Tab-separated table of C-alpha atoms in Angstrom:
chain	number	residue	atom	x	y	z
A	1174	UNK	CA	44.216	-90.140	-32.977
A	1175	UNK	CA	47.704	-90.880	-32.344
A	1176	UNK	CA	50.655	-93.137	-30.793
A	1177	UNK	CA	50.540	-93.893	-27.516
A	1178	UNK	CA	54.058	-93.664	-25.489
A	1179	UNK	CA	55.117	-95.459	-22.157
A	1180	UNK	CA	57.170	-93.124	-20.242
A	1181	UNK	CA	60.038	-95.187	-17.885
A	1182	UNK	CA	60.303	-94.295	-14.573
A	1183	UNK	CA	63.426	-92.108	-14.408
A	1184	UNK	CA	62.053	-89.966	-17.317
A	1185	UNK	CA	58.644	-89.570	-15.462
A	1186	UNK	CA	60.147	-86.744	-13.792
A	1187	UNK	CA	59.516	-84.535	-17.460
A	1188	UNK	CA	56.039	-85.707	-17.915
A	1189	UNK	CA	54.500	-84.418	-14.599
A	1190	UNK	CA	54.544	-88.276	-13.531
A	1191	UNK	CA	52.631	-89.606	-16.088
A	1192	UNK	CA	53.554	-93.506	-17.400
A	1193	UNK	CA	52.250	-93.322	-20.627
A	1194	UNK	CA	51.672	-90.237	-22.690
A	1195	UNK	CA	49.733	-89.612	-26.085
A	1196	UNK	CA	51.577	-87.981	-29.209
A	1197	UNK	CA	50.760	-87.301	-32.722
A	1198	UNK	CA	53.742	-88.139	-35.468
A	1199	UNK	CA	54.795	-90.050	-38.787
A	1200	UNK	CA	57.860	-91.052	-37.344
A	1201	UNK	CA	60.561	-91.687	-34.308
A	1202	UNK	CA	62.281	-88.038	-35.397
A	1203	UNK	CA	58.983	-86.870	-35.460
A	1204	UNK	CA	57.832	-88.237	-31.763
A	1205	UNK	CA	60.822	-86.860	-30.411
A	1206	UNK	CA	60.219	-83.297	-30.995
A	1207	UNK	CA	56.385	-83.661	-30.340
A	1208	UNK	CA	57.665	-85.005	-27.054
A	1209	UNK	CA	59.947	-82.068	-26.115
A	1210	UNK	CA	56.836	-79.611	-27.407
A	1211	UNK	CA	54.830	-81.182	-24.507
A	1212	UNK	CA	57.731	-82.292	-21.940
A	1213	UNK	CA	60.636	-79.528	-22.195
A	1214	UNK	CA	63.938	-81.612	-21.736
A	1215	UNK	CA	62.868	-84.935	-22.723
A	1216	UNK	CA	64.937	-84.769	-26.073
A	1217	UNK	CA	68.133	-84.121	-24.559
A	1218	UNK	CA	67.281	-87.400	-22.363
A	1219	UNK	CA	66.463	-89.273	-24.672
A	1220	UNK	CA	68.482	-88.046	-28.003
A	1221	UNK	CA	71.772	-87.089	-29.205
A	1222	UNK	CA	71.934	-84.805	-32.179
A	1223	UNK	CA	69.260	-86.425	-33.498
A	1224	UNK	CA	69.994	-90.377	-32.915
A	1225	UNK	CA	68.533	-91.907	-30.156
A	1226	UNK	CA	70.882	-92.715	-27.042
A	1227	UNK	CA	72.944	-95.868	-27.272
A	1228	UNK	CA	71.513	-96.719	-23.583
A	1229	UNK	CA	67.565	-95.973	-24.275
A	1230	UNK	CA	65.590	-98.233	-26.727
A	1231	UNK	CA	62.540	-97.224	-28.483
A	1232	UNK	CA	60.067	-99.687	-29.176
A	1233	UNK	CA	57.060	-99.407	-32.148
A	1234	UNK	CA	55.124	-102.154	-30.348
A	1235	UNK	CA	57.547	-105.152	-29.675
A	1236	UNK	CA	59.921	-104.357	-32.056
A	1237	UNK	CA	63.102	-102.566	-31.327
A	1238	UNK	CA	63.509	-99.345	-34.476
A	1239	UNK	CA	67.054	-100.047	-34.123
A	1240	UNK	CA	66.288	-103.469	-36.361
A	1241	UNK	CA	63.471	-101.612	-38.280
A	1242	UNK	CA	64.506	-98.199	-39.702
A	1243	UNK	CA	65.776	-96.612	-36.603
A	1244	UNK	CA	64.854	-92.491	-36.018
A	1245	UNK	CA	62.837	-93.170	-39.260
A	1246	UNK	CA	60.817	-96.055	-38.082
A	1247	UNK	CA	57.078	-94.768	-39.330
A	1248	UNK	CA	54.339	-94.689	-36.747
A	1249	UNK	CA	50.718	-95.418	-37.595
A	1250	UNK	CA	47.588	-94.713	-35.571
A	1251	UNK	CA	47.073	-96.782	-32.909
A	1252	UNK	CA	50.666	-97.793	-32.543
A	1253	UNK	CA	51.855	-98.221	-29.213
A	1254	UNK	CA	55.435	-97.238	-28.348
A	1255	UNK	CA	57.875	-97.799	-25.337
A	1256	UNK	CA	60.967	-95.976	-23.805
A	1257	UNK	CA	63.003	-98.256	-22.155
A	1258	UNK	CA	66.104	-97.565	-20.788
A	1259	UNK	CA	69.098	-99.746	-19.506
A	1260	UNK	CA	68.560	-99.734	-15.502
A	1261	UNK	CA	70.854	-101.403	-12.831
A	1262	UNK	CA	69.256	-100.989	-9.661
A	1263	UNK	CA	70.738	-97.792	-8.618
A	1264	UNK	CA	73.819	-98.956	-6.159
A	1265	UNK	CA	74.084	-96.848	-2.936
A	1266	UNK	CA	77.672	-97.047	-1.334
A	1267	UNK	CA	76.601	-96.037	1.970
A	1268	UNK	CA	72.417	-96.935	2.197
A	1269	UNK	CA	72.169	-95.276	5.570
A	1270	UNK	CA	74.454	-92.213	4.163
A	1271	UNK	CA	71.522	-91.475	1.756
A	1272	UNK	CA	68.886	-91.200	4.501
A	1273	UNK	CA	70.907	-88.318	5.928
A	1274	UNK	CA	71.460	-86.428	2.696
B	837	UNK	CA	71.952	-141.105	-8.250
B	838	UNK	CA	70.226	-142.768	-5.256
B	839	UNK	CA	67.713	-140.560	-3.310
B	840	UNK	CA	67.842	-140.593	0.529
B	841	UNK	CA	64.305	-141.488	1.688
B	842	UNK	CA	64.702	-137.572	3.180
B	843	UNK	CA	65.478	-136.471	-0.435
B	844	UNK	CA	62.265	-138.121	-1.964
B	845	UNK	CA	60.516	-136.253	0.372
B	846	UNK	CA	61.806	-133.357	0.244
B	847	UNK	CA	61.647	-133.288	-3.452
B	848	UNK	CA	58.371	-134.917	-3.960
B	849	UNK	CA	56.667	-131.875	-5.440
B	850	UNK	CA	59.145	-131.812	-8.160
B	851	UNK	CA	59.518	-135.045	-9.126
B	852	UNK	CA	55.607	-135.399	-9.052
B	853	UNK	CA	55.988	-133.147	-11.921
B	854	UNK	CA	56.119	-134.985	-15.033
B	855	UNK	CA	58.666	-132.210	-16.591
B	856	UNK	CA	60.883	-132.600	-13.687
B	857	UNK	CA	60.806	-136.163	-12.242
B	858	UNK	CA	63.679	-138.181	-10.242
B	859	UNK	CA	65.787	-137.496	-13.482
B	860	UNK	CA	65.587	-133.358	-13.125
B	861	UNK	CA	65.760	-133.158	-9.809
B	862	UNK	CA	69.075	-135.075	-10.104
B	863	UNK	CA	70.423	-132.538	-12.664
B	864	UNK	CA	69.178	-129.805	-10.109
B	865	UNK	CA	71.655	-131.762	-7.427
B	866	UNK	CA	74.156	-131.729	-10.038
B	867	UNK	CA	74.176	-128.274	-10.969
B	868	UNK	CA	76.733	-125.022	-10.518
B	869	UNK	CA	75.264	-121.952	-10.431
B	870	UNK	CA	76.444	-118.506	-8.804
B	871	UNK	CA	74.968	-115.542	-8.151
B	872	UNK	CA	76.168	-111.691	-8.731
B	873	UNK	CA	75.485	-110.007	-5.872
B	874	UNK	CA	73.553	-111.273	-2.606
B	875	UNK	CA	70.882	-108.438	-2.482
B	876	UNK	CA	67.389	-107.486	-3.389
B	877	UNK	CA	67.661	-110.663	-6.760
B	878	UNK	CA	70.360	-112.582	-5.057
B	879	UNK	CA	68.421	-113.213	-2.123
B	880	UNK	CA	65.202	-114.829	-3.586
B	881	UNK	CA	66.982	-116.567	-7.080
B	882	UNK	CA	69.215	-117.706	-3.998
B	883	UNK	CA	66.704	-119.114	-1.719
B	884	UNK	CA	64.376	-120.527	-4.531
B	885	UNK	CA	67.301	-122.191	-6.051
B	886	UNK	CA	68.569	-123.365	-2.676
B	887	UNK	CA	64.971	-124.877	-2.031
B	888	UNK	CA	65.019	-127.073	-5.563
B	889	UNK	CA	68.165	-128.523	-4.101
B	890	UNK	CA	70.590	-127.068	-6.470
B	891	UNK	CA	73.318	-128.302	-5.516
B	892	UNK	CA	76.297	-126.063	-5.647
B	893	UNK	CA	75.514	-122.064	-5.385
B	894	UNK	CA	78.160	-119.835	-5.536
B	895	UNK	CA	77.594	-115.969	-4.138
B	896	UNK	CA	79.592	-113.350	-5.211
B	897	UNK	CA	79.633	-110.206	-2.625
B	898	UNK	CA	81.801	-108.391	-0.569
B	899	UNK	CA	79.341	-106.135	0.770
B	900	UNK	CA	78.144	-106.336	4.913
B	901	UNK	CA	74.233	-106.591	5.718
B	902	UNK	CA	72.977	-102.876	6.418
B	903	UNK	CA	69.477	-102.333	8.345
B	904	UNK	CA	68.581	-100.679	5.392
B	905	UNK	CA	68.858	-104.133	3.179
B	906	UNK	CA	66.221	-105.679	4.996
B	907	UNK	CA	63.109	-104.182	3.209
B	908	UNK	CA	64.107	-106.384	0.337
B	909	UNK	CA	67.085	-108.278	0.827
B	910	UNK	CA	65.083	-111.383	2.288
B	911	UNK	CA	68.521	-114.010	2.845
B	912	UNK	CA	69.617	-112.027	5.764
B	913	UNK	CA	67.892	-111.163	8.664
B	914	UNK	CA	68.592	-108.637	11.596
B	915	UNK	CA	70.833	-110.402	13.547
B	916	UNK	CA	72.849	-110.665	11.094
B	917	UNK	CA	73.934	-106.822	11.010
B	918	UNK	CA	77.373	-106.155	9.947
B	919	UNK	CA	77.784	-110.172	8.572
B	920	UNK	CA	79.496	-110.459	5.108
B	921	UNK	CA	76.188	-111.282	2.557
B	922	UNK	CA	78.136	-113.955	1.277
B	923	UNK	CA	78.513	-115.651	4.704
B	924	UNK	CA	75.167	-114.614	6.024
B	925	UNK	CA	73.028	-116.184	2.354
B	926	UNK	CA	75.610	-118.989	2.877
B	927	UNK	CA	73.972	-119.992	6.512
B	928	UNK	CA	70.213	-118.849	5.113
B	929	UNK	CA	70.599	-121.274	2.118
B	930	UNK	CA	72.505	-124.234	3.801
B	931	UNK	CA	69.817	-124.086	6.997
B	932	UNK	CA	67.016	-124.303	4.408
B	933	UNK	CA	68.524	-127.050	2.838
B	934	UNK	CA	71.902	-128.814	3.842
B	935	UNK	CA	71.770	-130.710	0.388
B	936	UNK	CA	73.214	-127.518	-0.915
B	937	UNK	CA	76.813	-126.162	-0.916
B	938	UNK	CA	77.085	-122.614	-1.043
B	939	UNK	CA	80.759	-121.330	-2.292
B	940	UNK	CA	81.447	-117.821	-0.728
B	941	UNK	CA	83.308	-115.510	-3.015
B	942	UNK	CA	84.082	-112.528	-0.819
B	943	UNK	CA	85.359	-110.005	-3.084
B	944	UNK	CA	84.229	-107.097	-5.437
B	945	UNK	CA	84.267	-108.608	-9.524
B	946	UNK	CA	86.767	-107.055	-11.650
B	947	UNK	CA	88.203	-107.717	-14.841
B	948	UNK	CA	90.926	-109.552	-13.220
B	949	UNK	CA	89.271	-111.866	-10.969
B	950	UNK	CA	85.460	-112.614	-12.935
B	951	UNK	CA	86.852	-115.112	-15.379
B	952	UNK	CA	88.226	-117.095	-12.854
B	953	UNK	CA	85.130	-117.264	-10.224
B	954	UNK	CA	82.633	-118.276	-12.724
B	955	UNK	CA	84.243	-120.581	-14.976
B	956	UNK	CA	83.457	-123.766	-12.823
B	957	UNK	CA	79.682	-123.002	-12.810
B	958	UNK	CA	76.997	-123.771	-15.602
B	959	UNK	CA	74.718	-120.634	-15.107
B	960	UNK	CA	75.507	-117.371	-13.784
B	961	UNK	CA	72.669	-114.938	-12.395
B	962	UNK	CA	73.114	-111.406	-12.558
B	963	UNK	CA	71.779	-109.168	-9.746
B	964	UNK	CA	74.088	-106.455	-9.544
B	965	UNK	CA	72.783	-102.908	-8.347
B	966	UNK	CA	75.417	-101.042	-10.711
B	967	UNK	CA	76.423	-101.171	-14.070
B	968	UNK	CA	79.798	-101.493	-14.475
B	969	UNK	CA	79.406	-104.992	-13.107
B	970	UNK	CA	76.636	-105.740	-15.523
B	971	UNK	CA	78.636	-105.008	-18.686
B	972	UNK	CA	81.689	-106.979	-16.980
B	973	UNK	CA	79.253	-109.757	-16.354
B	974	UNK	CA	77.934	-110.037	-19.124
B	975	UNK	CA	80.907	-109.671	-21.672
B	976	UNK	CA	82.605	-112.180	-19.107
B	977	UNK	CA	79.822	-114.823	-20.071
B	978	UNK	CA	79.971	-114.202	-23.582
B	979	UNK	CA	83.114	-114.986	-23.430
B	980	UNK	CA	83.266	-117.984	-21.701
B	981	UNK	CA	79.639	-118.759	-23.283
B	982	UNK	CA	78.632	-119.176	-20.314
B	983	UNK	CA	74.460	-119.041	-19.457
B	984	UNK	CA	73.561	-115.699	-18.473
B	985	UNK	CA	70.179	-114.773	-16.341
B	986	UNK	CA	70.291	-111.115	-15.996
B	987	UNK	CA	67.257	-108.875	-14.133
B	988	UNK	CA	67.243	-105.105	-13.012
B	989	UNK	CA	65.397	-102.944	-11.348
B	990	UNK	CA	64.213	-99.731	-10.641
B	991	UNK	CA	61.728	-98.423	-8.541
B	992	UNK	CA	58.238	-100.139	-9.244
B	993	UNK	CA	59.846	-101.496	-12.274
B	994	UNK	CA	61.982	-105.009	-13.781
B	995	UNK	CA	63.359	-106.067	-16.611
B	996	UNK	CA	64.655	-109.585	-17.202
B	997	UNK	CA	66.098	-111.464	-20.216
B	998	UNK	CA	67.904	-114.652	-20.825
B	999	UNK	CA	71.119	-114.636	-22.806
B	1000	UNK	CA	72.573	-117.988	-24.193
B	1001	UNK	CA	76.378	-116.500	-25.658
B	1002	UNK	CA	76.488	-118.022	-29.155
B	1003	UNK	CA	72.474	-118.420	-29.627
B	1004	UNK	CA	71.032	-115.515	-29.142
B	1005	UNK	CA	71.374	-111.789	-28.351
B	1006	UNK	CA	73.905	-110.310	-25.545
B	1007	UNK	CA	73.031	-107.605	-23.202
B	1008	UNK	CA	74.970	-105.507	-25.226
B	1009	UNK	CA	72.992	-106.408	-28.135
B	1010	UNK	CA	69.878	-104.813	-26.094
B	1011	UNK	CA	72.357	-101.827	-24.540
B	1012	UNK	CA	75.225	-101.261	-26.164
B	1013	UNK	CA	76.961	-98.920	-24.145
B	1014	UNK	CA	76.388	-98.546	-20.113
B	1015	UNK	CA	74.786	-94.592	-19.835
B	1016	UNK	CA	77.714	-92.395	-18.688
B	1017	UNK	CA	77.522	-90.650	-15.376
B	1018	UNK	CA	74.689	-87.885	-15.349
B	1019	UNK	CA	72.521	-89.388	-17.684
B	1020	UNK	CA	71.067	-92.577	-15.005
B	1021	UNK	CA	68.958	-91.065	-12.059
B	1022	UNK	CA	71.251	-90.045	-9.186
B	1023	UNK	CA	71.330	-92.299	-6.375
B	1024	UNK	CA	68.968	-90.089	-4.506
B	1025	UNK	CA	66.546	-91.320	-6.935
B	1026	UNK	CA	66.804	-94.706	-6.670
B	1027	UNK	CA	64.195	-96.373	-4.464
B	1028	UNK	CA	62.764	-99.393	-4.648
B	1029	UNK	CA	59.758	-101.719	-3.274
B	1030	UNK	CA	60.593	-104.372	-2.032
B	1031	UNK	CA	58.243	-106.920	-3.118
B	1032	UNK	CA	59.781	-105.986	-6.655
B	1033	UNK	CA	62.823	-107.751	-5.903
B	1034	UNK	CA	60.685	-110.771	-5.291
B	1035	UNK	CA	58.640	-110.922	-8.400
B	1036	UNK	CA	61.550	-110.174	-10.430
B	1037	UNK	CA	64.122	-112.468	-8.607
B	1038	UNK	CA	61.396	-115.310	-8.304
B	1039	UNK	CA	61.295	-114.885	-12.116
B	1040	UNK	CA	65.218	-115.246	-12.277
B	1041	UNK	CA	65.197	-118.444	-10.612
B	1042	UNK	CA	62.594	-119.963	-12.671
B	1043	UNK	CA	64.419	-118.846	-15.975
B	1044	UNK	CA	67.146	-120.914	-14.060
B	1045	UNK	CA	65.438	-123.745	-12.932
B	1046	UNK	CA	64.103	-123.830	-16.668
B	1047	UNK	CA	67.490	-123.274	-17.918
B	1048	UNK	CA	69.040	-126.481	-15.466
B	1049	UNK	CA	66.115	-128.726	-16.460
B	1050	UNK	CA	65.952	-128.006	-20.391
B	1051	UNK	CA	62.152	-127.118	-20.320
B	1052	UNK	CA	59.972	-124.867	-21.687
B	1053	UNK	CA	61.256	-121.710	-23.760
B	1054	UNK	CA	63.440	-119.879	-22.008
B	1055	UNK	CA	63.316	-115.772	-22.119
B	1056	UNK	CA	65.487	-115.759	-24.997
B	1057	UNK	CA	65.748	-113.268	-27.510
B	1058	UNK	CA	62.986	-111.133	-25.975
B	1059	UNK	CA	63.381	-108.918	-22.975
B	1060	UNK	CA	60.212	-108.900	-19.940
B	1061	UNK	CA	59.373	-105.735	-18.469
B	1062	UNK	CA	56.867	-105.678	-15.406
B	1063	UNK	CA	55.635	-102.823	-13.788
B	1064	UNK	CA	54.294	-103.095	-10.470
B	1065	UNK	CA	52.031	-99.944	-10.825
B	1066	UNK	CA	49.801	-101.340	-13.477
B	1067	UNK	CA	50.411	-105.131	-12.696
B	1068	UNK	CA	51.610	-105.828	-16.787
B	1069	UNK	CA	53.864	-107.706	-17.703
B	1070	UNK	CA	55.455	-107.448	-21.848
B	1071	UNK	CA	57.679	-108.644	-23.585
B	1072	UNK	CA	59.666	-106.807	-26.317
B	1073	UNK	CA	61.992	-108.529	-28.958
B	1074	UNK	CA	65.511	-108.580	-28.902
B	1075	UNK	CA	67.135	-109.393	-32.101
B	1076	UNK	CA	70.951	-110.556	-31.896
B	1077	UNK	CA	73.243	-107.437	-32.957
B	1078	UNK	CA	75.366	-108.225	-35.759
B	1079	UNK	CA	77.125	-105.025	-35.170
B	1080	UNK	CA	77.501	-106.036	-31.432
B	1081	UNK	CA	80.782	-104.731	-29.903
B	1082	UNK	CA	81.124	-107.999	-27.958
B	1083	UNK	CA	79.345	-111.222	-29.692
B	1084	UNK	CA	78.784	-109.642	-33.026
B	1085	UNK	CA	80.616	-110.245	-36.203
B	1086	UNK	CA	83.622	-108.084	-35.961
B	1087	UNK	CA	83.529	-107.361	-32.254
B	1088	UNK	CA	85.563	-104.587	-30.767
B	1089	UNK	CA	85.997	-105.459	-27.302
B	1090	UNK	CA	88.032	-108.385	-27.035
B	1091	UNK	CA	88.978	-107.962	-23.393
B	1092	UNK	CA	86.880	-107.238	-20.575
B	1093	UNK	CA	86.660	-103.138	-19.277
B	1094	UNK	CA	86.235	-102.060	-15.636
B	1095	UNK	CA	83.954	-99.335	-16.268
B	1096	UNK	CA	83.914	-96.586	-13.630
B	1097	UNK	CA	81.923	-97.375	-10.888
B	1098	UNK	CA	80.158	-93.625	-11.234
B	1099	UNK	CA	77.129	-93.878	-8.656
B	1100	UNK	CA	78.931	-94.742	-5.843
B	1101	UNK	CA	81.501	-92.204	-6.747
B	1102	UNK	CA	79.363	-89.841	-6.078
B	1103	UNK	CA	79.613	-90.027	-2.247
């Protein structure tokens, strides 16, 4: 039993490449440090002393916890949450630079 | 409007379409939109649009075609190696379809110049590969309340939502603050297929097309996420931010930043 979490791509790095994750907790706080338990680093990624990052949204299904009761949004079995992060494409100022780096 | 025998033709498939008819595809004629950036979305939201005969299309880049652009960056084409985008999507566009005008805006958007390129159009489309351009764009159109179809992506990965300034959420209501430099993948990260551009640009210009027309519901208030990998597409809601810094109650940014342009900086 348990939440189940969609990792984006950037933070797929922590979780050995895995998109989607399972976790066990009441709440956001709560996922957050089951996270790190599993995926050392994810916290600091994803968190700053202890509020989520102003660039990362955390959905409980399709609602955004920001509008519900942010870190304190409460999970329930079954629930499935998403990480998504603000992306931009990733601008290269050189393209052919990279492929020598 | 009076349709060239050529133009009913051209058009047919449209204005077969009950939705559309001779009356939308004269709006389409009619209509001013300009694109952010002539790459990976540019390219397709600029050749779709281009192909429903929208009449004026204004591309904002200052960047020249690279070999490496043409895995995704489908409005150029090897010959044209070196080419300003602008100039080389201009020729793509206009040999598609010579019903369009495409306005070439050769320079780099800054706080000083953005309000002044995109106030003549009705839509703007954000592809920009950065984000210091996406927060200008968007707190540009918010305050100019101008129609806003902004997509990203990443990898295997898209995200697209429609934002109408004064109904409806910002992109500032989704992300308030652009990440600061260290916490976004480092350019030797980013990576992308090709084909994602596509799906997610394609998207873009229907939003548009939606958006010109007046059909359907457009991608408001809700932000899409596709991931190649698993082939599914969601959608998440995104309520309007009354603490907003830009098109909330009290807002706090009142004129528009140039943030610092942090990936590239790195080289």
């Amino acid at each position: 039993m348990g939440v189940k979490v969609r990792i984006p791509t950037p933070l797929q790095k922590l979780t050995n490449g895995k998109a989607e994750v399972e976790c066990s907790a009441k709440n956001i706080a709560e996922l957050v440090d089951a996270l790190e338990k599993d995926y050392p680093g994810i916290k600091e990624r994803l968190s700053e002393g202890g509020k989520v990052r102003r660039f990362i949204n955390i959905y409980v299904n399709d609602e955004d916890i920001r509008f519900v009761n942010k870190e304190e949004t409460v999970l329930k079995d079954g629930d499935n949450i998403s990480i998504v992060p603000a992306i931009a494409g990733g601008r290269l100022k050189n393209e052919v630079e990279r492929l020598g780096t | 409007m009076e349709f060239t025998e050529d133009q009913i033709l051209r058009y047919s498939r449209h204005i077969l379409l009950p939705e559309v008819g001779g009356e939308g595809q004269e709006r389409l004629l009619n209509a001013k939109v300009v694109l952010v950036g002539a790459g990976g979305l540019g390219s397709p939201v600029g050749y779709y649009l281009a192909a429903a005969g929208v009449g004026t299309i204004g591309v904002i880049d200052n960047d020249r075609v690279e070999i490496s652009n043409l895995q995704r960056q489908i409005a150029h084409n090897s010959s044209r190696i070196g080419v300003l985008k602008a100039d080389s999507a201009k020729e793509t566009y206009e040999t598609l379809n010579h019903d369009v005008n495409v306005v070439t805006h050769k320079e780099r958007l800054t706080s000083a110049n953005i309000k002044n390129i995109i106030k003549d159009y009705d839509i703007v489309v954000d592809g920009s590969d950065n984000f210091p351009t996406r927060y200008l764009v968007n707190d540009a159109c918010v305050m100019l309340k101008k129609t806003l179809i902004s997509a990203a992506v990443f990898r295997f990965e898209g995200q697209l939502m429609s934002i109408y300034p004064g109904d409806g959420p910002c992109y500032r209501c989704l992300f308030e603050i652009p990440p600061p430099p260290g916490m976004v993948p480092s350019c030797q990260e980013a990576g992308i297929l090709g084909a994602v551009t596509g799906v997610i640009g394609t998207l873009q210009a229907t939003e548009v097309i939606k958006a010109i027309l007046g059909i359907g519901e457009p991608l408001k208030g809700k932000l899409l996420l596709w991931n190649a990998l698993d082939m599914s597409f969601r959608t998440v809601k995104v309520p309007k931010n009354r603490e907003c810094p830009v098109c909330g109650e009290h807002p706090t940014i009142k004129e528009l930043i140039d943030y610092e342009h942090f990936c590239s900086m790195s080289h």
